[in-house]
Coordinates of C-alpha atoms in Angstrom, one line a residue:
Chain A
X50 CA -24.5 17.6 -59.8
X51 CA -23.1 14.1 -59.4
X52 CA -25.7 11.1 -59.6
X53 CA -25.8 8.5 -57.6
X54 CA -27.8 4.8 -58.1
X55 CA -29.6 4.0 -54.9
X56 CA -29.8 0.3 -55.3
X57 CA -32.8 -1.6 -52.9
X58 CA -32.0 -4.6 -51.4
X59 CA -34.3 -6.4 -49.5
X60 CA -35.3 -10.1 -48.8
X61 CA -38.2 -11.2 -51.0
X62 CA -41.8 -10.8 -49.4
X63 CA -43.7 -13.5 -48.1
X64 CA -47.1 -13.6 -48.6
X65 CA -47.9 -12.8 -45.1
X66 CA -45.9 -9.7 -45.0
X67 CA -47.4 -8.3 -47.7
X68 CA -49.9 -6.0 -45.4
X69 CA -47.0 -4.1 -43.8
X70 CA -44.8 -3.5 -46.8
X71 CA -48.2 -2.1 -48.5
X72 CA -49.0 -0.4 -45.3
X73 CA -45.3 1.4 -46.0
X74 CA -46.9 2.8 -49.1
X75 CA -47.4 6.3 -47.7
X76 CA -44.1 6.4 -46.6
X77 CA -42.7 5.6 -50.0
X78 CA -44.9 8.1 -51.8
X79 CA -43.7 10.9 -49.8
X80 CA -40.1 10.5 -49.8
X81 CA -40.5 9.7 -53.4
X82 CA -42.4 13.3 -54.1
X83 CA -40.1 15.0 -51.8
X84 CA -37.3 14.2 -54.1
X85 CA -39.2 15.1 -57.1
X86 CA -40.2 18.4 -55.5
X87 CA -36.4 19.2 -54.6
X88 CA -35.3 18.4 -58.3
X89 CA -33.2 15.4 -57.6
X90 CA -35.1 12.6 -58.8
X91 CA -34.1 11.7 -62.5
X92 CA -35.6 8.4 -62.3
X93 CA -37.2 5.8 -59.9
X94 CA -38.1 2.1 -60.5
X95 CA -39.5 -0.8 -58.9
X96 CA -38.7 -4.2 -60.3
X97 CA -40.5 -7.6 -60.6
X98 CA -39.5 -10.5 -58.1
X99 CA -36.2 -12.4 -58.9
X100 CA -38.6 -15.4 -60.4
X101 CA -39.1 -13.2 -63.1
X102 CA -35.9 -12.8 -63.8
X103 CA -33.6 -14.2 -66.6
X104 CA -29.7 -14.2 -65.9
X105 CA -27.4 -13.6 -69.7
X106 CA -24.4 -14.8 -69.7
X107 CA -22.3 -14.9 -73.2
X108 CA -19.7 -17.3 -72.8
X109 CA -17.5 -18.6 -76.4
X110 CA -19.5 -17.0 -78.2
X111 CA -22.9 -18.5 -77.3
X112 CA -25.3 -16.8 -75.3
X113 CA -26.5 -18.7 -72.2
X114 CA -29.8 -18.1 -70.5
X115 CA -30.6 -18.9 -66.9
X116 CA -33.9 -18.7 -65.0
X117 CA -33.8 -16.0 -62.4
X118 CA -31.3 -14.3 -61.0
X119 CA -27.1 -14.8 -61.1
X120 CA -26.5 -15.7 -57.7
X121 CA -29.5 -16.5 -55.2
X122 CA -28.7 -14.3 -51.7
X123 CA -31.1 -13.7 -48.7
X124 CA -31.7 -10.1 -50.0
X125 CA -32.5 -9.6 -53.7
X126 CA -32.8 -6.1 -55.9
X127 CA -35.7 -5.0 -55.9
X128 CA -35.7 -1.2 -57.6
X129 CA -33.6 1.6 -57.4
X130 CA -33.7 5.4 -57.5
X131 CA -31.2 7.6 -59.7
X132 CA -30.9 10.9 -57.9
X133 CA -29.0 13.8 -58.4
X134 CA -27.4 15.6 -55.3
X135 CA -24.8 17.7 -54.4
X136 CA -22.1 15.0 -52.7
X137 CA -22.2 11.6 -50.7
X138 CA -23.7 12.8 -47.4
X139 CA -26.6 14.0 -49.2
X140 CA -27.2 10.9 -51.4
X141 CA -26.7 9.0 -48.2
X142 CA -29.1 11.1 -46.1
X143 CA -32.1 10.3 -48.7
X144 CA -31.1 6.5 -48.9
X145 CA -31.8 6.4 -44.7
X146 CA -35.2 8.3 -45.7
X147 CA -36.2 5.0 -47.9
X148 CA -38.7 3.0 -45.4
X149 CA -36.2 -0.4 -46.9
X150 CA -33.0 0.9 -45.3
X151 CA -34.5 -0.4 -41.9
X152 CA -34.8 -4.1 -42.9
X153 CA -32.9 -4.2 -46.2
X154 CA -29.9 -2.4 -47.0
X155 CA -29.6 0.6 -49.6
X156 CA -26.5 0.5 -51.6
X157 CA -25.5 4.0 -53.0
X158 CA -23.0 3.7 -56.0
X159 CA -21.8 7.4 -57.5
X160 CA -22.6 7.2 -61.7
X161 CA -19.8 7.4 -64.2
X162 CA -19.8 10.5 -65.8
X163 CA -20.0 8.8 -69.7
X164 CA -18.0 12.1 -71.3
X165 CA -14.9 11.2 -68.8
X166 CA -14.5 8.0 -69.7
X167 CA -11.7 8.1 -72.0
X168 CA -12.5 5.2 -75.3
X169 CA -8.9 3.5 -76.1
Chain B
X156 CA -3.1 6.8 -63.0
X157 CA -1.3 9.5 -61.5
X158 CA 2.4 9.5 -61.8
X159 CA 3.9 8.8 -58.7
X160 CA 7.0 10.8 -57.4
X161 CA 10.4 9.2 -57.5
X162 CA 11.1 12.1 -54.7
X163 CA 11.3 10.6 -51.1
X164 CA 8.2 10.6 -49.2
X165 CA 9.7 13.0 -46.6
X166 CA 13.1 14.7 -46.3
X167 CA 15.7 13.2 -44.5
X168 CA 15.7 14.4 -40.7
X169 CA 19.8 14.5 -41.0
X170 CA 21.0 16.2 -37.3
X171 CA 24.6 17.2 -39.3
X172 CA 22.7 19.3 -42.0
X173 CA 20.5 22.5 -40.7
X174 CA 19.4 23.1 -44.0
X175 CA 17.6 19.1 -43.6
X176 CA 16.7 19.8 -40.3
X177 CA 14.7 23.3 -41.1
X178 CA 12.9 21.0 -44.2
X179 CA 12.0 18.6 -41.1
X180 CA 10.8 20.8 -38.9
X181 CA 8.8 22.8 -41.7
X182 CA 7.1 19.3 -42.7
X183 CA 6.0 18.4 -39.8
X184 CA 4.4 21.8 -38.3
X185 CA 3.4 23.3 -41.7
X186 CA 2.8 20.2 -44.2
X187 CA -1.0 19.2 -42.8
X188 CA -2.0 23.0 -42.9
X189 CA -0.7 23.4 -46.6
X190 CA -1.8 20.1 -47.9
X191 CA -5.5 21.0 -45.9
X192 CA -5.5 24.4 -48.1
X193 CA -4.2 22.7 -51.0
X194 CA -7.2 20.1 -51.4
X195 CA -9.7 22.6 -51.2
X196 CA -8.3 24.3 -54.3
X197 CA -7.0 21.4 -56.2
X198 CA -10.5 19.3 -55.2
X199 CA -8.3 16.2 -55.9
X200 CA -6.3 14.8 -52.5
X201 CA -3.7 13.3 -54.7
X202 CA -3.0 15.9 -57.1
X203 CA -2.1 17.6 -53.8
X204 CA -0.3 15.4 -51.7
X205 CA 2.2 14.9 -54.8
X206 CA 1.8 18.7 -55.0
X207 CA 3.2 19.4 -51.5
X208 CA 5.8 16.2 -51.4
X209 CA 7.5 18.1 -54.7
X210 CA 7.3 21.5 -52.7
X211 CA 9.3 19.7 -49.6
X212 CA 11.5 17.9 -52.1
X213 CA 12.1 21.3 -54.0
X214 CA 12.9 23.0 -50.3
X215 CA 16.1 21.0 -49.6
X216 CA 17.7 21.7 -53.0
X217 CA 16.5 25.4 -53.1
X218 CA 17.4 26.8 -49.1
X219 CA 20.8 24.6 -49.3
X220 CA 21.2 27.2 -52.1
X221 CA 19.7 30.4 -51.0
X222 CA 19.5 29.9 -47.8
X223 CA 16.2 29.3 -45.8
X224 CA 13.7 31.9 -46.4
X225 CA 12.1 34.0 -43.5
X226 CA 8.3 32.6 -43.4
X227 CA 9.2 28.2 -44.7
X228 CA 5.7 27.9 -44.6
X229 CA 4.8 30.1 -47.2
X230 CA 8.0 29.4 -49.0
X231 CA 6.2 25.8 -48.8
X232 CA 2.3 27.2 -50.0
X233 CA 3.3 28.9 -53.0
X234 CA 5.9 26.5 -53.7
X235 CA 3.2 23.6 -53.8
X236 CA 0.6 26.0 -55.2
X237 CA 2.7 25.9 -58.3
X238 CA 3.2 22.6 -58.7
X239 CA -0.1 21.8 -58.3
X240 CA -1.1 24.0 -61.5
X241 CA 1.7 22.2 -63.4
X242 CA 0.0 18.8 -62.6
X243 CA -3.7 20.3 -62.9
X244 CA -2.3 21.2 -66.4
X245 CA -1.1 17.9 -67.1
X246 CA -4.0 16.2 -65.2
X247 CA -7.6 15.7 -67.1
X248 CA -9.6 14.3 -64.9
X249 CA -9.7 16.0 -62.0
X250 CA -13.2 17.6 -61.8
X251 CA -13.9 21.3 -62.8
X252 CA -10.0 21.3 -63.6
X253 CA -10.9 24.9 -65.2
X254 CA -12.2 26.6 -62.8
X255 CA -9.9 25.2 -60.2
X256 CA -7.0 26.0 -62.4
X257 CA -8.2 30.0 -62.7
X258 CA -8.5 29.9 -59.4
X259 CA -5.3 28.7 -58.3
X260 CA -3.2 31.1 -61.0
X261 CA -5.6 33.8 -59.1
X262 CA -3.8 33.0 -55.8
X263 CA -0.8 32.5 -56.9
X264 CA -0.9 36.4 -58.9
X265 CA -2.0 37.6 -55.4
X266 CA 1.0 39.3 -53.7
X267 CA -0.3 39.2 -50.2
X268 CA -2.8 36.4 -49.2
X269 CA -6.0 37.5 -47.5
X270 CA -7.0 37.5 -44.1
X271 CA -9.7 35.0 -45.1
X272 CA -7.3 32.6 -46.2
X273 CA -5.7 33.4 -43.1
X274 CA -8.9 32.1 -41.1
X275 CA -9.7 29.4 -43.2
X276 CA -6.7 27.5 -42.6
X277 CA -8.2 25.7 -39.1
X278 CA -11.5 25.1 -41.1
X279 CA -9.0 23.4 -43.5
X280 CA -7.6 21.2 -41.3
X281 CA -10.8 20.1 -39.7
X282 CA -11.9 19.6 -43.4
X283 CA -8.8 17.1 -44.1
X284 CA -9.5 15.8 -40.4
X285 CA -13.4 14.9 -40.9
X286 CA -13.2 13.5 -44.7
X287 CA -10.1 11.5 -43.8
X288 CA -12.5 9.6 -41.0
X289 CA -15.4 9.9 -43.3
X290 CA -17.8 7.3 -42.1
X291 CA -18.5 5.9 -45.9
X292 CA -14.5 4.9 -45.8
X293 CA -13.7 1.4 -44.4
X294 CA -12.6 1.8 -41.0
X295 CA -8.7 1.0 -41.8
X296 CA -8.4 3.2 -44.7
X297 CA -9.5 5.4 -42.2
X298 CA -7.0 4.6 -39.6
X299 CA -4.5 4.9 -42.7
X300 CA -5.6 8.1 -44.2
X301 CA -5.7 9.9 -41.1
X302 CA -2.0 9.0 -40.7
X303 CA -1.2 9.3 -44.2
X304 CA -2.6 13.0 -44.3
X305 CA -2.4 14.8 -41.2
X306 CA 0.7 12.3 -39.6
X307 CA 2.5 12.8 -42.8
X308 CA 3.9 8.8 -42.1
X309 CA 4.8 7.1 -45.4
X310 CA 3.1 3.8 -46.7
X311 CA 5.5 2.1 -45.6
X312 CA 5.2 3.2 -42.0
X313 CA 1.7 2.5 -41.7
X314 CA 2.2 -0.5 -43.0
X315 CA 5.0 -1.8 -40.5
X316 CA 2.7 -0.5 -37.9
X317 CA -0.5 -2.2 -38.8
X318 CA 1.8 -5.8 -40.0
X319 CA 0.7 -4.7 -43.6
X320 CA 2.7 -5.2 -46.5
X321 CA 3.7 -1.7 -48.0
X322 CA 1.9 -2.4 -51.8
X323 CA -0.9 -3.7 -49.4
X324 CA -1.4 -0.1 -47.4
X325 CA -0.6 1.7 -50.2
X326 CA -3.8 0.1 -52.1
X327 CA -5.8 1.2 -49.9
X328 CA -5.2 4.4 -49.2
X329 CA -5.2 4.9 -53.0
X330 CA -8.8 3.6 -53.0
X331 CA -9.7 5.6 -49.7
X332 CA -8.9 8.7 -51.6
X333 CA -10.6 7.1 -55.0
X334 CA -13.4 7.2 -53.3
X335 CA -13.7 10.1 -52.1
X336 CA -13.6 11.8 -55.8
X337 CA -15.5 9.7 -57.7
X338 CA -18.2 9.3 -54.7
X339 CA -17.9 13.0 -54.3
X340 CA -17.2 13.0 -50.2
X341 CA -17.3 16.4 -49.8
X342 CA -14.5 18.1 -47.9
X343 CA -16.1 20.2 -45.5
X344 CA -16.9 20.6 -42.2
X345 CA -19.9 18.5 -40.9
X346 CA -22.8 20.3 -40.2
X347 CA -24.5 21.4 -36.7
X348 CA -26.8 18.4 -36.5
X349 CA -24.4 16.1 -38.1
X350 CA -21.3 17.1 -36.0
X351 CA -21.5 15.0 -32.9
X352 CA -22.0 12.0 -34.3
X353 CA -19.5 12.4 -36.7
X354 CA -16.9 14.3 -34.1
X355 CA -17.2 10.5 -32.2
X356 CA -16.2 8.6 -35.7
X357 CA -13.3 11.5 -35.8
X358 CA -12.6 10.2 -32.2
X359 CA -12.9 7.2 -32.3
X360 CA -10.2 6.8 -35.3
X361 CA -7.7 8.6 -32.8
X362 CA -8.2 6.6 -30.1
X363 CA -8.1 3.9 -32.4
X364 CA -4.6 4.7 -33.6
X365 CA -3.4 5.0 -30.0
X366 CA -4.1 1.8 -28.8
X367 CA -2.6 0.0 -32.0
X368 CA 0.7 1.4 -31.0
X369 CA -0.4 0.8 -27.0
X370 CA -1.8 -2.5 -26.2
X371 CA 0.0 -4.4 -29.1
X372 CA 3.5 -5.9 -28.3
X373 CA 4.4 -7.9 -31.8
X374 CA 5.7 -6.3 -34.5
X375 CA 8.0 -3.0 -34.9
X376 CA 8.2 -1.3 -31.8
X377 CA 9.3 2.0 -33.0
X378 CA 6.8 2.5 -35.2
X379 CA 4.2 1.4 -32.8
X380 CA 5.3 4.0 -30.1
X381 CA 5.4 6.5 -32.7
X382 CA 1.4 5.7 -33.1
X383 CA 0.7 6.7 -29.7
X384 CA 2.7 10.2 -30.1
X385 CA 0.8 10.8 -33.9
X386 CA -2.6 10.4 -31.8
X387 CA -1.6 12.4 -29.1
X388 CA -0.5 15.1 -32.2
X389 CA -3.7 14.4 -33.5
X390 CA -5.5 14.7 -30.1
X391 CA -3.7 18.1 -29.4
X392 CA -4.5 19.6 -32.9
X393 CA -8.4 18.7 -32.4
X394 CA -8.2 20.9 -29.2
X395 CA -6.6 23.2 -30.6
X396 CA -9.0 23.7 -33.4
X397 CA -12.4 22.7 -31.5
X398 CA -11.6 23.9 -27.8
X399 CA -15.4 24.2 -27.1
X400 CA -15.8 20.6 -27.3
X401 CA -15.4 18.4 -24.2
X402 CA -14.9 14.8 -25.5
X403 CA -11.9 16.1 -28.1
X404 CA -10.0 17.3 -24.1
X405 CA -11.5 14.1 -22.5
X406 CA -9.9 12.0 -25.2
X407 CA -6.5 13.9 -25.2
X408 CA -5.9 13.7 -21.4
X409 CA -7.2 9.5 -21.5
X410 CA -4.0 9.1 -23.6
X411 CA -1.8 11.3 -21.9
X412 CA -2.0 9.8 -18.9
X413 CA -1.9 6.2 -20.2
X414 CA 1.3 6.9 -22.5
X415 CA 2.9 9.0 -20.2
X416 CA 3.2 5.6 -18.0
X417 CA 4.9 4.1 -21.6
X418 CA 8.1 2.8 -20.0
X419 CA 6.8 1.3 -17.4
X420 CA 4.0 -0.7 -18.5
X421 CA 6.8 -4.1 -19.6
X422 CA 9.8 -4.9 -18.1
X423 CA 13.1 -5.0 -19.3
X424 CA 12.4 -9.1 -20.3
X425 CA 8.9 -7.3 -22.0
X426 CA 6.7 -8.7 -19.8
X427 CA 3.6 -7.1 -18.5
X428 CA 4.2 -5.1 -15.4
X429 CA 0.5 -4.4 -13.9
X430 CA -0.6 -1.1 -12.5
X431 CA 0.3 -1.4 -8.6
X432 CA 4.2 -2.8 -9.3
X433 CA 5.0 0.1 -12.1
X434 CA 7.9 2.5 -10.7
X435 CA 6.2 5.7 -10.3
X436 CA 9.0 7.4 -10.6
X437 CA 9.4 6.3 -14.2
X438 CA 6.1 7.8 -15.0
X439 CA 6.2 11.3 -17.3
X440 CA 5.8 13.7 -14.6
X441 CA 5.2 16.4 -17.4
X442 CA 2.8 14.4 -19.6
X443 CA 0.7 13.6 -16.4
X444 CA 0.5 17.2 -15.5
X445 CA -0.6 17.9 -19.1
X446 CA -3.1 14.7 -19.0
X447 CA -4.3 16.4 -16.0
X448 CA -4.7 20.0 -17.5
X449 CA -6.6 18.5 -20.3
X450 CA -8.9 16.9 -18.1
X451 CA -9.6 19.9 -16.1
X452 CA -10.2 21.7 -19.3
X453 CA -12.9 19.0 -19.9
X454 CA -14.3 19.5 -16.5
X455 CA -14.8 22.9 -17.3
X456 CA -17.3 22.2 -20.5
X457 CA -19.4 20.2 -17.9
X458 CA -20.4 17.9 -20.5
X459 CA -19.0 14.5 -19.3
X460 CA -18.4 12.4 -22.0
X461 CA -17.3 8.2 -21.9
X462 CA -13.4 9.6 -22.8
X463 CA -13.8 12.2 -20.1
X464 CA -14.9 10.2 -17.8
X465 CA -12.5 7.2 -18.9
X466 CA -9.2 10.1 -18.0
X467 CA -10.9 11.0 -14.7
X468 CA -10.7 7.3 -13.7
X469 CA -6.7 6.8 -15.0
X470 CA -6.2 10.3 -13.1
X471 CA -7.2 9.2 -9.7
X472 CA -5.2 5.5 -10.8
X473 CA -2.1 7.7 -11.4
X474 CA -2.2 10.7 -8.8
X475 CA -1.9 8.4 -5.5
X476 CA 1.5 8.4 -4.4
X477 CA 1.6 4.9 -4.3
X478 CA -0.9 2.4 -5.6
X479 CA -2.2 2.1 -1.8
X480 CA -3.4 5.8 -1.8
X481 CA -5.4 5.4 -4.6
X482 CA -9.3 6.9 -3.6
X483 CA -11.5 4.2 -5.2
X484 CA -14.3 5.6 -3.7
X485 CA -14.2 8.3 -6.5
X486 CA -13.1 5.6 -8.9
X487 CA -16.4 3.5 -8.0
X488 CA -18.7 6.7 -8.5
X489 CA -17.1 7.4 -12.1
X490 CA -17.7 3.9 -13.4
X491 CA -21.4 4.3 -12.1
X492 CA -21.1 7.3 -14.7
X493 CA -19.6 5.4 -16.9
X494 CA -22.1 2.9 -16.9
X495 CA -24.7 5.3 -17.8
X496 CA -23.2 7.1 -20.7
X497 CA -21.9 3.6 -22.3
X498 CA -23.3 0.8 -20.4
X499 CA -21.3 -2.6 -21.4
X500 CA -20.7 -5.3 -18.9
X501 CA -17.0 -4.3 -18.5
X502 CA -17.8 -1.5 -17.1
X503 CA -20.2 -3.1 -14.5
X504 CA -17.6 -5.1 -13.7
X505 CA -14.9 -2.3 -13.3
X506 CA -17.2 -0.5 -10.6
X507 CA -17.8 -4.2 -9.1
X508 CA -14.0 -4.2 -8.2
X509 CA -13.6 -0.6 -7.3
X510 CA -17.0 -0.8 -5.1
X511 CA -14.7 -3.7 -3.3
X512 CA -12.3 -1.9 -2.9
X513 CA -14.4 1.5 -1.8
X514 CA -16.7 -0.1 0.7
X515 CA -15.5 -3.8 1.1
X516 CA -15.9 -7.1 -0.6
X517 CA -19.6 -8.1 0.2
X518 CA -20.5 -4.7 -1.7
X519 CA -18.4 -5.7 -4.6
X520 CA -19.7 -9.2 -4.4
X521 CA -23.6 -7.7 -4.5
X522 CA -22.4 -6.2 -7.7
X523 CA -20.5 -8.8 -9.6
X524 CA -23.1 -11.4 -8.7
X525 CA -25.7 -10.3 -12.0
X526 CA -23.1 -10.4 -14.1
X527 CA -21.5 -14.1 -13.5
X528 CA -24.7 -15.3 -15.3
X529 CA -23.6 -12.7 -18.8
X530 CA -22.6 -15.0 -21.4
X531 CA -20.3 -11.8 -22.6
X532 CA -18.4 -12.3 -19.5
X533 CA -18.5 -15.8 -19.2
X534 CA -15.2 -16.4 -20.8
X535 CA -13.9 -13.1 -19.0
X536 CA -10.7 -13.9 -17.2
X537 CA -10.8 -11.0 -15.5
X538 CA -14.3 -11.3 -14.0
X539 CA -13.3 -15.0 -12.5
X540 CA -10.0 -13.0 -11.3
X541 CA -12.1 -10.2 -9.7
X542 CA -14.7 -12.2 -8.3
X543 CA -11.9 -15.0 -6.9
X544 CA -10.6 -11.8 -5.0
X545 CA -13.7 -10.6 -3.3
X546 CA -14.8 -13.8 -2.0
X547 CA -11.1 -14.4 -0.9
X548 CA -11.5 -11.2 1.1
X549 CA -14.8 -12.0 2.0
X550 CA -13.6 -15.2 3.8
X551 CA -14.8 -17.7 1.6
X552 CA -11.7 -19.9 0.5
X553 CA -13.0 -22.4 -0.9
X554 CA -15.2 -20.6 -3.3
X555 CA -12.3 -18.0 -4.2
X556 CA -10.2 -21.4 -5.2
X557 CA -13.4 -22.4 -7.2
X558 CA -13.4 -19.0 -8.7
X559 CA -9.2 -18.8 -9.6
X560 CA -9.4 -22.4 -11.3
X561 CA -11.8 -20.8 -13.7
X562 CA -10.0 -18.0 -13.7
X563 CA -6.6 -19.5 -14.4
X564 CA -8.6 -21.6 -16.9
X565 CA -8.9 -19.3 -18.9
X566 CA -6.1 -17.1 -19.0
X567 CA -3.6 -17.0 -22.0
X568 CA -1.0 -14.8 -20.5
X569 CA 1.6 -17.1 -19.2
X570 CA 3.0 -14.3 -16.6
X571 CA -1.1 -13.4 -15.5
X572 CA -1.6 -17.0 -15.5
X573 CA 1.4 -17.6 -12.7
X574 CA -0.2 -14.7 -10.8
X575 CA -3.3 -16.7 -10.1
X576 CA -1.7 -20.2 -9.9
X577 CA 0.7 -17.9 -6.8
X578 CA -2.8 -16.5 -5.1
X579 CA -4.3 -19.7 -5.5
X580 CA -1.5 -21.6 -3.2
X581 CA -1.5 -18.7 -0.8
X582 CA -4.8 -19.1 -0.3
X583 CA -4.9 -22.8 -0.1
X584 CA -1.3 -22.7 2.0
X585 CA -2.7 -20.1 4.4

């Protein structure tokens, strides 16, 4: 079965909407289980905010660290899911499932299959 | 990569040469059915498309030899069936190349095909019809593909038509069909729940395609005429293979009737010619009468749709003998359904003028009058137009003159423009 990377987008949460993305909780849980009771979920993860985050860039030989993220945009990564399913529509149907896909955005990427990708 | 034929896209349509004219003839009625079968055993749409260009190539050469074989269709199927399993030789990365290859060699051992293959060909079509408008493709490469695959036009037709540099088009529809392999869009028919939704994206596309090569009048005529006839093609072949579904007659018969008022719609200077001063003798008598077949067709699903609905309205615009017969009565009852099944402020404004028509101006005017506050409209030549001509006919002059300065305000039509600048002296002369 192909895999596919659903990638979570979202704007970063403000203290005072913290109640109803917690209060989405449930939601989460369940789609999450669902998937891991249909045998398509090979991995999930959730990821600190962007201020955690340090940005590696190797430029002339010398590595060059930033503080947080590349490029600063309204609607950061925030975790992703690595599914297996049978095509795009289904990969698709689960990413509208995801509570986020109302007020973020879902990006689904198909994986490279590694053993296809010919080395020169 | 894939190697790219050096073959011509299509074989010439030579008149002088029957053996040309039978290749023609064969590619366009049999190429989308074989090229439709052909993906769902190769599972790669441009291992296939090469696959059936080399088979049309090969059919030239071979019945200017041998003469043209009973069934060119089939002479066509096995013919690209072949080359296909010499390029899914040479081709690694097609995905579960082995099996696909048994298969293949399996068919092409067979000395009769199967009455399933028979009956899969329609589901085959609408396979190659619903992944080409796959909603997860951007909505040109949809446009394109759909052309590309079922039209048969070459990249360089598509790309006259859409003002697109050839290298340009040909991008992306080699990304389209990218996509849909390493994304894995699955060729198949959508399922129960999913198919309305995605039978309107299908729909859409078409109607899409028609009105490039209908309201636009820059660039390569030829080619944009042609556009209206490939979504007509396209139009007919969805009714043909989903005759249960009333939107797919609806949208057929809205763009018969429209095109089959084609030469009419400019004059010979190409300059606008509006509904009431077309010759309606130069109309398509037969494509009317098949516009109108379609929409009876519809009728008969009793499941009006915006297309359906949309026809109806062009039907009653085109039956009247003149434009003076024309029963807006009717007309202002199927923009009220309209309104219902897509409301947009167009539409309100639509019914405004036909209720003007139907039961006099103050009527209209009680209708239009919500709308003149809708910042949509507010820059709406047309609604300034429209509303100019009710209170005109209402007996208010001085606020229809009010009403055509906006109006002519904002029009960029230099012929529209003149209209209003003649109905505003009339008005102001009278």
């Amino acid at each position: 079965m192909p895999g596919y990377m659903l990638l979570l987008y979202a704007p970063e949460v403000e203290a005072t909407q913290q109640a109803e993305r917690d209060a989405e909780m449930p939601l989460w849980n369940e789609v999450t289980q669902s998937l891991r009771d249909a045998g398509l979920l090979v991995s999930v993860g959730r990821l600190h905010p962007v201020a955690r985050a340090t940005t590696v860039r190797v430029r002339d030989g010398e590595a060059d660290l930033t503080d947080g993220p590349f490029a600063v945009t309204k609607e950061v990564l925030g975790g992703y899911y690595l599914l297996d399913c049978a095509d795009l529509d289904e990969a698709l149907e689960h990413a509208a499932r995801l509570p986020l896909s109302r007020y973020g955005s879902v990006e689904v990427r198909p994986m490279m299959d590694v053993d296809s990708v010919t080395t020169p | 990569m894939s190697t790219r034929s050096p073959l011509p896209d299509r074989p010439p349509s030579d008149g002088d040469d029957p053996t040309a004219a039978v290749v023609a003839r064969a590619f366009r009625d049999e190429r989308a059915s074989v090229l439709a079968t052909l993906i769902r055993h190769v599972g790669d749409f441009q291992v296939a498309e090469d696959a059936v260009q080399d088979a049309f190539a090969a059919a030239i050469t071979a019945w200017r030899r041998d003469g043209v074989p009973k069934n060119p269709g089939a002479w066509i199927t096995v013919t690209a069936r072949r080359r296909a399993i010499d390029r899914l030789r040479r081709d690694r990365s097609v995905s579960d190349r082995a099996e696909r290859l048994a298969e293949l060699v399996r068919l092409d051992q067979q000395e009769h095909p199967s009455v399933s293959e028979e009956s899969a060909v329609v589901d085959d079509r609408l396979r190659l019809i619903f992944t080409s408008c796959h909603p997860a493709l951007d909505l040109q490469a949809r446009v394109a593909l759909t052309l590309r695959t079922l039209g048969g036009l070459t990249t360089g037709e598509i790309g006259r038509a859409f003002l697109v540099s050839e290298p340009t088009m040909g991008k992306r529809i080699v990304r389209a069909k990218r996509k849909i392999a390493d994304a894995h869009i699955p060729y198949r028919v959508p399922s129960d729940a999913d198919l309305p939704d995605r039978l309107l994206g299908v729909l859409r596309v078409a109607y899409l395609i028609f009105n490039e090569g209908y309201s636009a009048s820059e660039g390569d005529r030829l080619v944009r005429g042609e556009l209206c006839s490939e979504a007509i093609r396209l139009g007919q072949l969805l009714s043909q293979l989903m005759p249960d579904e009333a939107e797919v007659w609806g949208l057929l018969a809205l763009m018969l009737l429209h095109d089959a008022r084609r030469a009419t719609r400019v004059d010979d200077q190409g300059r606008y010619v509006t509904l009431d001063e077309q010759d309606r003798s130069a109309w398509d008598r037969q494509q009317i009468d098949d516009g109108l077949q379609a929409l009876a067709h519809a009728a008969r699903l009793r499941r009006p749709g915006e297309y359906q609905l949309q026809a109806a309205i062009t039907a009653l615009h085109v039956r009247g003998a003149d434009a003076g017969a024309t029963d807006w009565e009717q007309i202002a009852e199927l923009y009220g359904a309209l309104a219902e099944v897509r409301p947009s402020p167009v539409v309100e404004l639509n019914r405004a003028a036909a209720v003007g028509f139907a039961a006099g101006p103050e009527a209209g005017l009680a209708l239009l009058r919500p709308l003149l506050g809708d910042s949509a409209l507010a820059a709406y030549q047309p609604m300034h137009a429209t509303h100019a001509d009710l209170l005109r006919r209402s007996g208010d002059p001085a606020g229809a003159a009010r009403a055509y300065e906006k109006a002519i305000a904002l029009s960029t039509n230099a012929v529209e423009r003149a209209e209003l600048e003649r109905r505003l002296r009339t008005l102001r002369d009278g």
